[in-house]
Short mmCIF file of C-alpha atoms (C1' of nucleotides) in Angstrom, two decimals:
data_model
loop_
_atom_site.label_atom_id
_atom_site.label_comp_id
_atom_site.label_asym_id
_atom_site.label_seq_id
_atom_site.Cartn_x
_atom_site.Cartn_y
_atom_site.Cartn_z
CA UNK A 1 119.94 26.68 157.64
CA UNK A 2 123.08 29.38 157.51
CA UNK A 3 122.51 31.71 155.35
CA UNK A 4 126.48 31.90 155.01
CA UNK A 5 128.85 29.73 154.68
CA UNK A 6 128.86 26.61 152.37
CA UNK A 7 126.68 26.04 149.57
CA UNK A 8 125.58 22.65 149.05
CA UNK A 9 125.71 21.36 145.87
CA UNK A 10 121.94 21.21 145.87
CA UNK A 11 121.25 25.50 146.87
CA UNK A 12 124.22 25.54 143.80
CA UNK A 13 121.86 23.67 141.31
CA UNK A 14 118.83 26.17 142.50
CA UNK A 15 121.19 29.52 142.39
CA UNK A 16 122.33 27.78 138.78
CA UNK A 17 118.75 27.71 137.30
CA UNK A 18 116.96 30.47 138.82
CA UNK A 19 120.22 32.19 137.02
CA UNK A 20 119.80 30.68 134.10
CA UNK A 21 115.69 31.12 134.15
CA UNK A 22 116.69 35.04 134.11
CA UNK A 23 118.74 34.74 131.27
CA UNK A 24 116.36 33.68 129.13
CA UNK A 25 113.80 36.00 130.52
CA UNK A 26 116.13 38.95 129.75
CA UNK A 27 116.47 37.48 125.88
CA UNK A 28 112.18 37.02 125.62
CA UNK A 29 112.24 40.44 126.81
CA UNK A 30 114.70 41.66 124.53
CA UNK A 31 112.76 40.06 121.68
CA UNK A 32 109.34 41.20 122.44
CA UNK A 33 109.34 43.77 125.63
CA UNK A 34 108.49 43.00 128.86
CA UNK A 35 104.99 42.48 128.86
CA UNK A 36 105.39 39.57 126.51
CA UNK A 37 107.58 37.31 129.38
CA UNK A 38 105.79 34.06 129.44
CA UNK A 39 106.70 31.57 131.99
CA UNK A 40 105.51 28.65 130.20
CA UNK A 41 107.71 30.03 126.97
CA UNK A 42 110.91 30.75 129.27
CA UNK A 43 110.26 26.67 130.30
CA UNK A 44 109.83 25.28 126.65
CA UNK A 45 113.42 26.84 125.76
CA UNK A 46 114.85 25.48 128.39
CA UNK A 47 113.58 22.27 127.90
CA UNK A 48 111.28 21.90 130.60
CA UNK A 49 107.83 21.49 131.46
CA UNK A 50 105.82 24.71 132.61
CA UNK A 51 105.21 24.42 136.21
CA UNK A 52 108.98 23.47 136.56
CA UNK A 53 109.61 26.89 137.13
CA UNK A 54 107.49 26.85 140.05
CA UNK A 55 110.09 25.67 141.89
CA UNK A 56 112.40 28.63 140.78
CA UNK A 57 109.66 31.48 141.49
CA UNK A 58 106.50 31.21 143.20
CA UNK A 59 104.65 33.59 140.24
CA UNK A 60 105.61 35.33 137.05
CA UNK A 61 105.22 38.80 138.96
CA UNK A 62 107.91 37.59 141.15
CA UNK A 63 110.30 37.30 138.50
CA UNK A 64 109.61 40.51 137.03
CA UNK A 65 110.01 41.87 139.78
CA UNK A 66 113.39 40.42 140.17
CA UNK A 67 114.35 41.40 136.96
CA UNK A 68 113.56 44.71 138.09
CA UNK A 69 115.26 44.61 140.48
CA UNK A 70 118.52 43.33 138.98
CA UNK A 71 118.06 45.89 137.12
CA UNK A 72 118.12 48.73 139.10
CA UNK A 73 121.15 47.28 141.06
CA UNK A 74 123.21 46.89 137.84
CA UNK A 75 122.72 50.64 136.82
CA UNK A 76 123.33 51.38 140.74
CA UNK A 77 126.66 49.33 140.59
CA UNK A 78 128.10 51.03 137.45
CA UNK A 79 127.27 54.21 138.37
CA UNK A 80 128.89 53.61 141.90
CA UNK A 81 132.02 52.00 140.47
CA UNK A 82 132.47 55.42 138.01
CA UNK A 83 132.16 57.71 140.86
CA UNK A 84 134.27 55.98 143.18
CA UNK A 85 137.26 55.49 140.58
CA UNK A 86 137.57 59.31 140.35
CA UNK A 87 134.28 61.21 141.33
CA UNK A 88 134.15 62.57 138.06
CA UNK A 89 130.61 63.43 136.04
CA UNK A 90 132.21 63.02 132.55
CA UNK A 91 133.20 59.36 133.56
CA UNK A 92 130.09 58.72 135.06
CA UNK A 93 128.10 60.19 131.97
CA UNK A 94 130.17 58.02 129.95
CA UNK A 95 129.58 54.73 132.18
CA UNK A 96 125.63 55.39 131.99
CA UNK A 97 125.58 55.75 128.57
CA UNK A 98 127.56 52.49 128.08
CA UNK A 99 124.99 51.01 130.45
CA UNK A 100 121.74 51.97 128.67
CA UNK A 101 123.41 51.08 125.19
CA UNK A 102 124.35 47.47 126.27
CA UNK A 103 120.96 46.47 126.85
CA UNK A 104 118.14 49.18 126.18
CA UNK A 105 115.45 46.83 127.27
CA UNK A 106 117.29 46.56 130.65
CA UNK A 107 117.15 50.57 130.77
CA UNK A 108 113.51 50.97 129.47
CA UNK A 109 112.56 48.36 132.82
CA UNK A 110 113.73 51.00 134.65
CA UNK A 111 112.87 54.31 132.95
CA UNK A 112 110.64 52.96 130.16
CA UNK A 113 106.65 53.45 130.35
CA UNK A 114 105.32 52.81 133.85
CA UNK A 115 102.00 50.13 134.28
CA UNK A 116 99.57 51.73 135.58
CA UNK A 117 98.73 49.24 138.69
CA UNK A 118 102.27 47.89 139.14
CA UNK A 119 104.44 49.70 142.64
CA UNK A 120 108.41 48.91 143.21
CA UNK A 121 109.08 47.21 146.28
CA UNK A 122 110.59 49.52 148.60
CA UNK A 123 114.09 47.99 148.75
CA UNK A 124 114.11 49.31 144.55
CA UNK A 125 113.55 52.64 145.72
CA UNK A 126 116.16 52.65 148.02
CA UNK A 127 118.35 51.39 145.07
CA UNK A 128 116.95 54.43 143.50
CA UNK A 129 118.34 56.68 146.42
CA UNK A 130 121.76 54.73 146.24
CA UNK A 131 121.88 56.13 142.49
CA UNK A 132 121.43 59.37 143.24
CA UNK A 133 123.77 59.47 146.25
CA UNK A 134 126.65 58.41 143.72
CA UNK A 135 125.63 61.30 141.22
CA UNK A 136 125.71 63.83 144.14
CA UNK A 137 128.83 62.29 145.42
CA UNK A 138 130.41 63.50 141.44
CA UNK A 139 128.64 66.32 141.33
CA UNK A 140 129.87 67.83 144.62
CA UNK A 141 133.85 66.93 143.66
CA UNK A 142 133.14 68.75 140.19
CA UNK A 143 132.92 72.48 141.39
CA UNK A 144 132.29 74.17 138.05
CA UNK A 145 131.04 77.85 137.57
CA UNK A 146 127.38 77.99 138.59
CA UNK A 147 125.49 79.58 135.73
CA UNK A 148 124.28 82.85 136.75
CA UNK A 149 120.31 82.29 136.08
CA UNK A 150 119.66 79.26 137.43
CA UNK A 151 120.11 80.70 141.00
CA UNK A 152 116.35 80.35 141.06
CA UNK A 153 116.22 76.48 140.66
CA UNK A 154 119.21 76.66 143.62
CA UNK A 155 116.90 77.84 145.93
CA UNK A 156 114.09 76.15 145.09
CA UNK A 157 116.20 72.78 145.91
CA UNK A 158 118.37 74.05 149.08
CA UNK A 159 114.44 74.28 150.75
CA UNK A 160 113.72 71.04 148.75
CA UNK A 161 116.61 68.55 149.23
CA UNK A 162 114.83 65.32 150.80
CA UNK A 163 116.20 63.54 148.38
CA UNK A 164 119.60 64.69 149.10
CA UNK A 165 118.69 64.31 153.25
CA UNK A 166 121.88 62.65 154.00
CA UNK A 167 124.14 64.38 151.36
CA UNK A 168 126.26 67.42 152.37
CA UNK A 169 126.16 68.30 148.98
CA UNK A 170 125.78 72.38 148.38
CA UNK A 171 122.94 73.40 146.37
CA UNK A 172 124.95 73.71 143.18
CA UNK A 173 125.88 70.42 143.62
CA UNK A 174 122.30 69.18 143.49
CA UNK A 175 121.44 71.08 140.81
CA UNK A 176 124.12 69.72 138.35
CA UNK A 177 123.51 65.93 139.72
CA UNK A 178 119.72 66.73 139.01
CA UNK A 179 119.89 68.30 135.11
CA UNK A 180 122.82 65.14 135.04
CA UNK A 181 120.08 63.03 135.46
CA UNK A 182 117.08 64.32 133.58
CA UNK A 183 118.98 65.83 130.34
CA UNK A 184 121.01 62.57 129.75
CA UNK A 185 117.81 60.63 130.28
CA UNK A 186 116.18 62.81 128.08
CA UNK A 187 118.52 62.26 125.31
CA UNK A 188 119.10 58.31 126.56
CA UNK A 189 115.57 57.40 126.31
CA UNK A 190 114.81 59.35 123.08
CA UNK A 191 117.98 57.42 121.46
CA UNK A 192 117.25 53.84 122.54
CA UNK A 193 113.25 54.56 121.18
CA UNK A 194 114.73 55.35 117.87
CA UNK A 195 113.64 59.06 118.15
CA UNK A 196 116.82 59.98 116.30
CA UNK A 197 116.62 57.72 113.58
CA UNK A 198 116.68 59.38 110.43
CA UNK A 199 117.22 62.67 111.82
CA UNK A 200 121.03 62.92 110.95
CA UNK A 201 122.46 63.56 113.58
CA UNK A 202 125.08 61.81 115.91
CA UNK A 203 123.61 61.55 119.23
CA UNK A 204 126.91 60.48 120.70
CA UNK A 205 127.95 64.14 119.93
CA UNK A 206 124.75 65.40 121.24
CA UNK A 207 125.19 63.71 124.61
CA UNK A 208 129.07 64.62 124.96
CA UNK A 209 128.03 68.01 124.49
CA UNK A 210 125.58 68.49 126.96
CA UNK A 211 127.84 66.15 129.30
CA UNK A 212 130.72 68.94 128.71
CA UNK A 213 128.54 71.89 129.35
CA UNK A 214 127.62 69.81 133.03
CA UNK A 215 130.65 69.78 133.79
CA UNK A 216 131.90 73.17 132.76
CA UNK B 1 82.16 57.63 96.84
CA UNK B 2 82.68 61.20 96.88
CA UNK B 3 85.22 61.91 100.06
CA UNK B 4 83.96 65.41 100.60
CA UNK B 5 80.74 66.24 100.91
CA UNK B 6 77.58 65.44 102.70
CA UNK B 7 77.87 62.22 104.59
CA UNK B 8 75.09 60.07 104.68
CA UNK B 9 73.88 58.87 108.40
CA UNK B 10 75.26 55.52 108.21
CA UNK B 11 78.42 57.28 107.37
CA UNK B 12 77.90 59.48 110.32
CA UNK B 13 77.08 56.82 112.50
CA UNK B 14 80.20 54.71 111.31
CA UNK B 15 81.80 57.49 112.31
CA UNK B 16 80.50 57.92 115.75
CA UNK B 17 81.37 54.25 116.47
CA UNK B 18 84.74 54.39 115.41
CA UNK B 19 85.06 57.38 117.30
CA UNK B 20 83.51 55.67 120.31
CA UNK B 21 85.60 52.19 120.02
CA UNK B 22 88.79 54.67 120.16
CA UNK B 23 87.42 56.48 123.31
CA UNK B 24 87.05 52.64 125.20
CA UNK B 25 90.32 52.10 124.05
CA UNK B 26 91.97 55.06 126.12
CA UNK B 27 90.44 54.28 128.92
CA UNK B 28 91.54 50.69 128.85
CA UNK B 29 95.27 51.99 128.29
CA UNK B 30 94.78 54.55 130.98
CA UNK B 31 93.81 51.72 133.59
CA UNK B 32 96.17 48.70 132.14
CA UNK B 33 98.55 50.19 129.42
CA UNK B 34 99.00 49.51 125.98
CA UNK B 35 100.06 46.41 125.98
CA UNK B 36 96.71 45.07 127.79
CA UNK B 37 94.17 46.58 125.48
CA UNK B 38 91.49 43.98 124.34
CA UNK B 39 89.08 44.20 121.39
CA UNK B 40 86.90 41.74 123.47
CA UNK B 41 86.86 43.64 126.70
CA UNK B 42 86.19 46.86 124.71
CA UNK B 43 83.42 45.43 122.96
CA UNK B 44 81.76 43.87 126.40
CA UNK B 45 82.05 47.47 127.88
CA UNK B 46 80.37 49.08 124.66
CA UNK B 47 77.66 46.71 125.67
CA UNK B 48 78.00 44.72 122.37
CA UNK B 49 79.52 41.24 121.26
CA UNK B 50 83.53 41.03 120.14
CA UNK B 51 83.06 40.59 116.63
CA UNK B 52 81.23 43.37 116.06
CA UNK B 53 83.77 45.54 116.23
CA UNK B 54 85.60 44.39 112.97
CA UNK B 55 83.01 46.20 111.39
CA UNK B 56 85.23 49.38 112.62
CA UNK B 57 88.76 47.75 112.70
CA UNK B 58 89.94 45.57 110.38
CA UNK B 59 92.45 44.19 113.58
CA UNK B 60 93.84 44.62 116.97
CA UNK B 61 96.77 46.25 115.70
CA UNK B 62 94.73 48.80 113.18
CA UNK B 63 93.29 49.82 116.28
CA UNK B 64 96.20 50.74 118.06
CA UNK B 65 98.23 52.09 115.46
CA UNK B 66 95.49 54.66 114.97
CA UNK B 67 95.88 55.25 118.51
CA UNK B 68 99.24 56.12 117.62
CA UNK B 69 98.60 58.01 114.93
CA UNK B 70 96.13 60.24 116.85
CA UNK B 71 98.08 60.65 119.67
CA UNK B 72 100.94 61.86 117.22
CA UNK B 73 98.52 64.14 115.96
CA UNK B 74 97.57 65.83 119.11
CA UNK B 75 100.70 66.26 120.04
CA UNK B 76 101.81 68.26 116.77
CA UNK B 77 98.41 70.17 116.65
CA UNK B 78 98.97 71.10 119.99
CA UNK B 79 102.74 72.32 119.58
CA UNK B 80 102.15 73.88 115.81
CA UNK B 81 98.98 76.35 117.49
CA UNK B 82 101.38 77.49 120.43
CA UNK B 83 104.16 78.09 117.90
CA UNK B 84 101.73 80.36 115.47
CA UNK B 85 100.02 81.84 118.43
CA UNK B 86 103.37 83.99 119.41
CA UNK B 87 106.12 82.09 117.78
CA UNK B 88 107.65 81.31 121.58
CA UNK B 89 109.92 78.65 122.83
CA UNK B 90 108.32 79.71 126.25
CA UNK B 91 104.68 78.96 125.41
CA UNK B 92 105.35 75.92 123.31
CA UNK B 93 107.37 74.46 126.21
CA UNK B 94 104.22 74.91 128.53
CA UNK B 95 101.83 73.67 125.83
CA UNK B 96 103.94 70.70 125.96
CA UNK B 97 103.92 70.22 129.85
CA UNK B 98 100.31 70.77 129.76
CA UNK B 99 99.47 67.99 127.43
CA UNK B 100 101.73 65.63 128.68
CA UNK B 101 99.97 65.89 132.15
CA UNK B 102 97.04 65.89 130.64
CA UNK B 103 96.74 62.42 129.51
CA UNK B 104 100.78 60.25 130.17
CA UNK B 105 99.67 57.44 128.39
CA UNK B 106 98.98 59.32 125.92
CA UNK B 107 102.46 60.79 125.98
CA UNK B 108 103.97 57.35 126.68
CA UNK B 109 102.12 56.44 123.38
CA UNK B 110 104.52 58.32 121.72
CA UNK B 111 107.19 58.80 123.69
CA UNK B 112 107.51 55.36 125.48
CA UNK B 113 109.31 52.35 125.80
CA UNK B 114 109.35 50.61 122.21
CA UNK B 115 107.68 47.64 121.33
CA UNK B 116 110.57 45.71 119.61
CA UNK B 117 108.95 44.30 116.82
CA UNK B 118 106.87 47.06 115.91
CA UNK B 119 107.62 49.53 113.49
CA UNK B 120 105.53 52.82 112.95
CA UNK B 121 103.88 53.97 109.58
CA UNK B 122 105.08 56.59 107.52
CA UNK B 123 102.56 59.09 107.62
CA UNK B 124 103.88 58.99 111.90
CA UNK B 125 107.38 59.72 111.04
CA UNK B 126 105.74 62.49 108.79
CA UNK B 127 104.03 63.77 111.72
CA UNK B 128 107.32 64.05 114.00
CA UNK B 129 109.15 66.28 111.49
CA UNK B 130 105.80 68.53 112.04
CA UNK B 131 106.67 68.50 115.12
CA UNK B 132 110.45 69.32 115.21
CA UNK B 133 109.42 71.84 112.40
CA UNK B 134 107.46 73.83 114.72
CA UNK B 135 109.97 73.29 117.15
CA UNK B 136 112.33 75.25 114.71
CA UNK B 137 110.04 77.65 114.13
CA UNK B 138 109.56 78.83 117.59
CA UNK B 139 113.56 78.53 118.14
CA UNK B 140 114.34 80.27 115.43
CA UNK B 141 112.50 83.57 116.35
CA UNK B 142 114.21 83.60 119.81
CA UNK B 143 117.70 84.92 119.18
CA UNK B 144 118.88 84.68 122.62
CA UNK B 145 122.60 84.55 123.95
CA UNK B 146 124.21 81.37 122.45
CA UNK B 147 126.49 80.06 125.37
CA UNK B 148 130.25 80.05 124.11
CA UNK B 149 130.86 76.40 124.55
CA UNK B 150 128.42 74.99 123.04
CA UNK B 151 129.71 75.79 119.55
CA UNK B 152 131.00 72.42 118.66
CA UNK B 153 127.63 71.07 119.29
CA UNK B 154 126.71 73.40 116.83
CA UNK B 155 129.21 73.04 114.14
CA UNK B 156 128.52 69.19 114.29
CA UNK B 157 124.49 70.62 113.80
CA UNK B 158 125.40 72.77 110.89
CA UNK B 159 126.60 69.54 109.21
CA UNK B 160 124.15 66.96 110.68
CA UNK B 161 120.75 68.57 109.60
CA UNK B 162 118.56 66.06 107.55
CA UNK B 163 115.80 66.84 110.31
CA UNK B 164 116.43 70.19 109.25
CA UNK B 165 116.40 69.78 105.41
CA UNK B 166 113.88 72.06 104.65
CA UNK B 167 114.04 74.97 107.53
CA UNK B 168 116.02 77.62 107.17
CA UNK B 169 116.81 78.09 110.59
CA UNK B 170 120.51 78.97 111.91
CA UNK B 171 123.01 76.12 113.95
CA UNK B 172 122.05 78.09 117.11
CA UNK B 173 118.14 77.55 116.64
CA UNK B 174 119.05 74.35 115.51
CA UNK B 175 120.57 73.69 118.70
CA UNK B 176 118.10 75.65 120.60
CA UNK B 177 115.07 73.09 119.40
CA UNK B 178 116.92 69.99 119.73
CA UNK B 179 118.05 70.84 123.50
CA UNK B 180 114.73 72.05 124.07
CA UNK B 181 113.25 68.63 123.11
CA UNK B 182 115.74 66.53 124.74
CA UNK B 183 115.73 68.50 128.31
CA UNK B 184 112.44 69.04 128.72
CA UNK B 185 111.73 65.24 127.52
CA UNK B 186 113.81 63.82 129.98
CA UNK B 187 112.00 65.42 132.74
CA UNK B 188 108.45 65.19 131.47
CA UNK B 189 109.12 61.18 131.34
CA UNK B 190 111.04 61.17 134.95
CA UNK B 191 107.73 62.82 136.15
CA UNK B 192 105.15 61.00 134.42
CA UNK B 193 106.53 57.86 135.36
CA UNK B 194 106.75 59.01 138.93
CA UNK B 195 110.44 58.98 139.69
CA UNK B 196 110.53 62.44 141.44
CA UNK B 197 107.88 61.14 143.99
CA UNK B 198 108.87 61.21 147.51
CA UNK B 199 112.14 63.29 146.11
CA UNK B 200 111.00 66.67 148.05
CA UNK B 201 111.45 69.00 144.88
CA UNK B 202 108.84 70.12 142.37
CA UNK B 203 108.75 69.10 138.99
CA UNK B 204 107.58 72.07 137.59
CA UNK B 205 110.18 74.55 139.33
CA UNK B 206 112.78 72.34 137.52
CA UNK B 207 110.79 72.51 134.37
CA UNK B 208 110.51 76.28 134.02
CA UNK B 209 114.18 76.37 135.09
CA UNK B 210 115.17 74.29 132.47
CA UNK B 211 112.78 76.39 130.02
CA UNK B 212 113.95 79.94 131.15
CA UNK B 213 117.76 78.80 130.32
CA UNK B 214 116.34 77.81 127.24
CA UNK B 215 115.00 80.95 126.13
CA UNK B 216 117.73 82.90 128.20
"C1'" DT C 1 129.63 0.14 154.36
"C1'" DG C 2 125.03 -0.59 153.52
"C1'" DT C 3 120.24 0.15 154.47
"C1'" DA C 4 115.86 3.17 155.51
"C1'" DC C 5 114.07 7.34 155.12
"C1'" DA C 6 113.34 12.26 153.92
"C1'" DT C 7 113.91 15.80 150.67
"C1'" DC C 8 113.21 17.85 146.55
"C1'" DA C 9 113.34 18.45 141.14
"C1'" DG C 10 110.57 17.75 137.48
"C1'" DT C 11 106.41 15.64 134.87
"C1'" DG C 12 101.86 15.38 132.84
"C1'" DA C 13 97.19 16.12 133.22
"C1'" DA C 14 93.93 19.33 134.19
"C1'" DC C 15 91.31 23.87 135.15
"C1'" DG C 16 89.60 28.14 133.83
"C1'" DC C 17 90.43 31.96 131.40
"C1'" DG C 18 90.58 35.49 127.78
"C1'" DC C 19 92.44 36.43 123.65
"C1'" DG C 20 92.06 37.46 118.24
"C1'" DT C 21 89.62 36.14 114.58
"C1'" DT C 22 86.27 33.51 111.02
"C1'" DC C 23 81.86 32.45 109.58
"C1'" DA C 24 77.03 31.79 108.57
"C1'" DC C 25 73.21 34.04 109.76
"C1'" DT C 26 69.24 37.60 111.28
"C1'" DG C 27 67.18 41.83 111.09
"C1'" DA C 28 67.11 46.57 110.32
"C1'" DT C 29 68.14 50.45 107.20
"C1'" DG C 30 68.59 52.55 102.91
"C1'" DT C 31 67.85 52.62 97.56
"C1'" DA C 32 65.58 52.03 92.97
"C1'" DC C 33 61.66 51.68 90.34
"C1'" DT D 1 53.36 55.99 97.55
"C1'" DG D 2 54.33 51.39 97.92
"C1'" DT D 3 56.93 47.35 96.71
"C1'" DA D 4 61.47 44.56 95.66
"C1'" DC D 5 65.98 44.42 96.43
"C1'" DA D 6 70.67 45.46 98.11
"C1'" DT D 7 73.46 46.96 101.80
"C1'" DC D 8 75.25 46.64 106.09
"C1'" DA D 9 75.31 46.36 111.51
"C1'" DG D 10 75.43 43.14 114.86
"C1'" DT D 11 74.91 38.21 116.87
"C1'" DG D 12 76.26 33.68 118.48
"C1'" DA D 13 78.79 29.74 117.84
"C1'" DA D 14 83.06 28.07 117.03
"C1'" DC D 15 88.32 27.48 116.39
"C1'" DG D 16 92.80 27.35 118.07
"C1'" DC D 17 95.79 29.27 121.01
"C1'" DG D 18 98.69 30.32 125.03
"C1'" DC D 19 98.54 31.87 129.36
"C1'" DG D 20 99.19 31.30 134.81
"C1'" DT D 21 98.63 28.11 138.08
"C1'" DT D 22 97.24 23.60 141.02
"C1'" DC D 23 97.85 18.99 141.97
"C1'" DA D 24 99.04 14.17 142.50
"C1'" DC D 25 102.70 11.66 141.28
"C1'" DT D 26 107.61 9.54 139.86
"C1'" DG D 27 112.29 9.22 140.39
"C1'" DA D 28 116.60 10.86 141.69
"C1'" DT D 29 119.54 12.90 145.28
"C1'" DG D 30 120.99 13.59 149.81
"C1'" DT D 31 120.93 12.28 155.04
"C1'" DA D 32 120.96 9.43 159.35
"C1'" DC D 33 121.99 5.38 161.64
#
DNA sequence: TGTACATCAGTGAACGCGCGTTCACTGATGTAC
DNA sequence: TGTACATCAGTGAACGCGCGTTCACTGATGTAC
């Protein structure tokens, strides 16, 4: 009944399979989007019968959810790990990137197209907050000029900083971490949908450059 | 068999349905999303029986790539009559906000996480260069301040400009349009997918912040 | 060490559902003489 | 103007499919004495 200590071979086996039951979740995803997970297809690959995977999760929403989930702690981690190696928005810029390239399905679960019943649990949004606690962390060691006309948007956030509660991050600081966020997402997002194809342009050069002029 | 001309009522009436059938079909995205719409359930709301409605579509998928289509359509009417009106990166930017919020799905249509199989017609990708070319329109005749640093963005522009071919437009409205796309893209899908909630700050403060330094 | 029992993984049948799509048909609307 | 015919909208039955999920059951694995 501890939650710690040893694993018996038997919790191993579960942990093992509910593992490997994601796996192949993430590569039905990958081939047809999220909406198409089917549990009874995620069994037949594996070799197994259907409700099998009733043992594993008690509904299909509960695994999407968990893949959600996953999600949003894997983009949490890397972004974490670049700012505590050296706070530094370049690196992180350059970890996120890496991030939403290696798996673009993984990135759209987070950012992609919301459905229009579905809510997060609460413990994702506080994920959520963890990610934006490690952008203000770089953003406040990066102490670039402030651009002269955006003094406006600094106000407007020193008067609207909930999200940044428990940050003692000046309001320049929360203004880069913000535009971090939403002009590299902006970019991100329109990349991985193919919004560049054909276009001619290098979006790796694209994002460096407005990653340089964050940073200053 | 003449295209132009008078229609006949049936025509007219064919018309209406289709017209109707498409109407349904929003709805049904706006309460379930795209993936979720239904021939079937659109038909049993329209008060008639599932097959009927092949009269209008030849499939599922005609259906919603005319969705598409339209939604593509909208969105480059929308941004070409702001661009003639006063030929403003200002205006166009609020045009866009406004019809984003006007109808997300709508936006996500376009916008939106990508169905991996699924590839769009031609006559769409035709319809996005509209768009971008009314995007260089308005940049073009808005010869603010180019920020110094930003020049290597635009010498990799001046290179890179297939989506460009046939505009005469300068590396600094070039690089105008594209940031103007990308910034205010990232935060139009942050906010339609509801990622600022319960963040404090208002969306559309950082929107027109992002827009004046756009415009400078 | 062996025996008796409890736990749990996985199966196969079944339920009800809604989907996209086809097909032969009815009945109304329009067209030609 | 009326009659004969062609066109086309819409129906209802049917097909095959895959889905999520439940349930009673088998057989293997672990536990207690």
């Amino acid at each position: 009944m501890a939650t710690a200590g040893k694993e018996t071979p038997r919790e191993r086996y579960r942990a093992q399979l509910r593992a490997e039951i994601k796996e192949r979740a993430w590569e039905q995803i990958a081939a047809a989007g999220a909406p198409g997970l089917s549990l009874n297809a995620i069994a037949k690959q594996m070799g197994m019968s259907g409700p099998a995977l009733y043992r594993y999760f008690t509904s299909r929403d509960e695994l999407i959810t968990e893949l959600i989930r996953d999600a949003y702690r894997s983009l949490a981690d890397t972004v974490r790990a670049a700012a505590v190696v050296d706070a530094d928005l370049t690196a992180l810029g350059h970890a996120l990137r890496s991030w939403a390239l290696d798996d673009p399905q993984r990135y759209f679960l987070v950012y992609g197209t919301p459905v229009p019943g579905y809510h997060a649990p609460d413990d994702v949004t506080e994920i959520a907050s963890e990610i934006m606690e490690s952008l203000l962390d770089a953003a406040q060691s990066c102490p670039g000029a402030d651009t002269a006309d955006q003094t406006r948007l600094e106000a407007h956030l020193a008067e609207h900083r909930q999200w940044a509660a428990d940050h003692p991050a000046p309001p320049a600081a929360l203004r880069r971490a913000l535009l971090f966020w939403t002009r590299l997402h902006g970019i991100l997002s329109l990349e991985l949908a193919g919004h560049f194809t054909g276009m001619g342009l290098d979006p790796a050069e694209l994002y460096a450059s407005e990653l340089r002029h964050l940073t200053q």
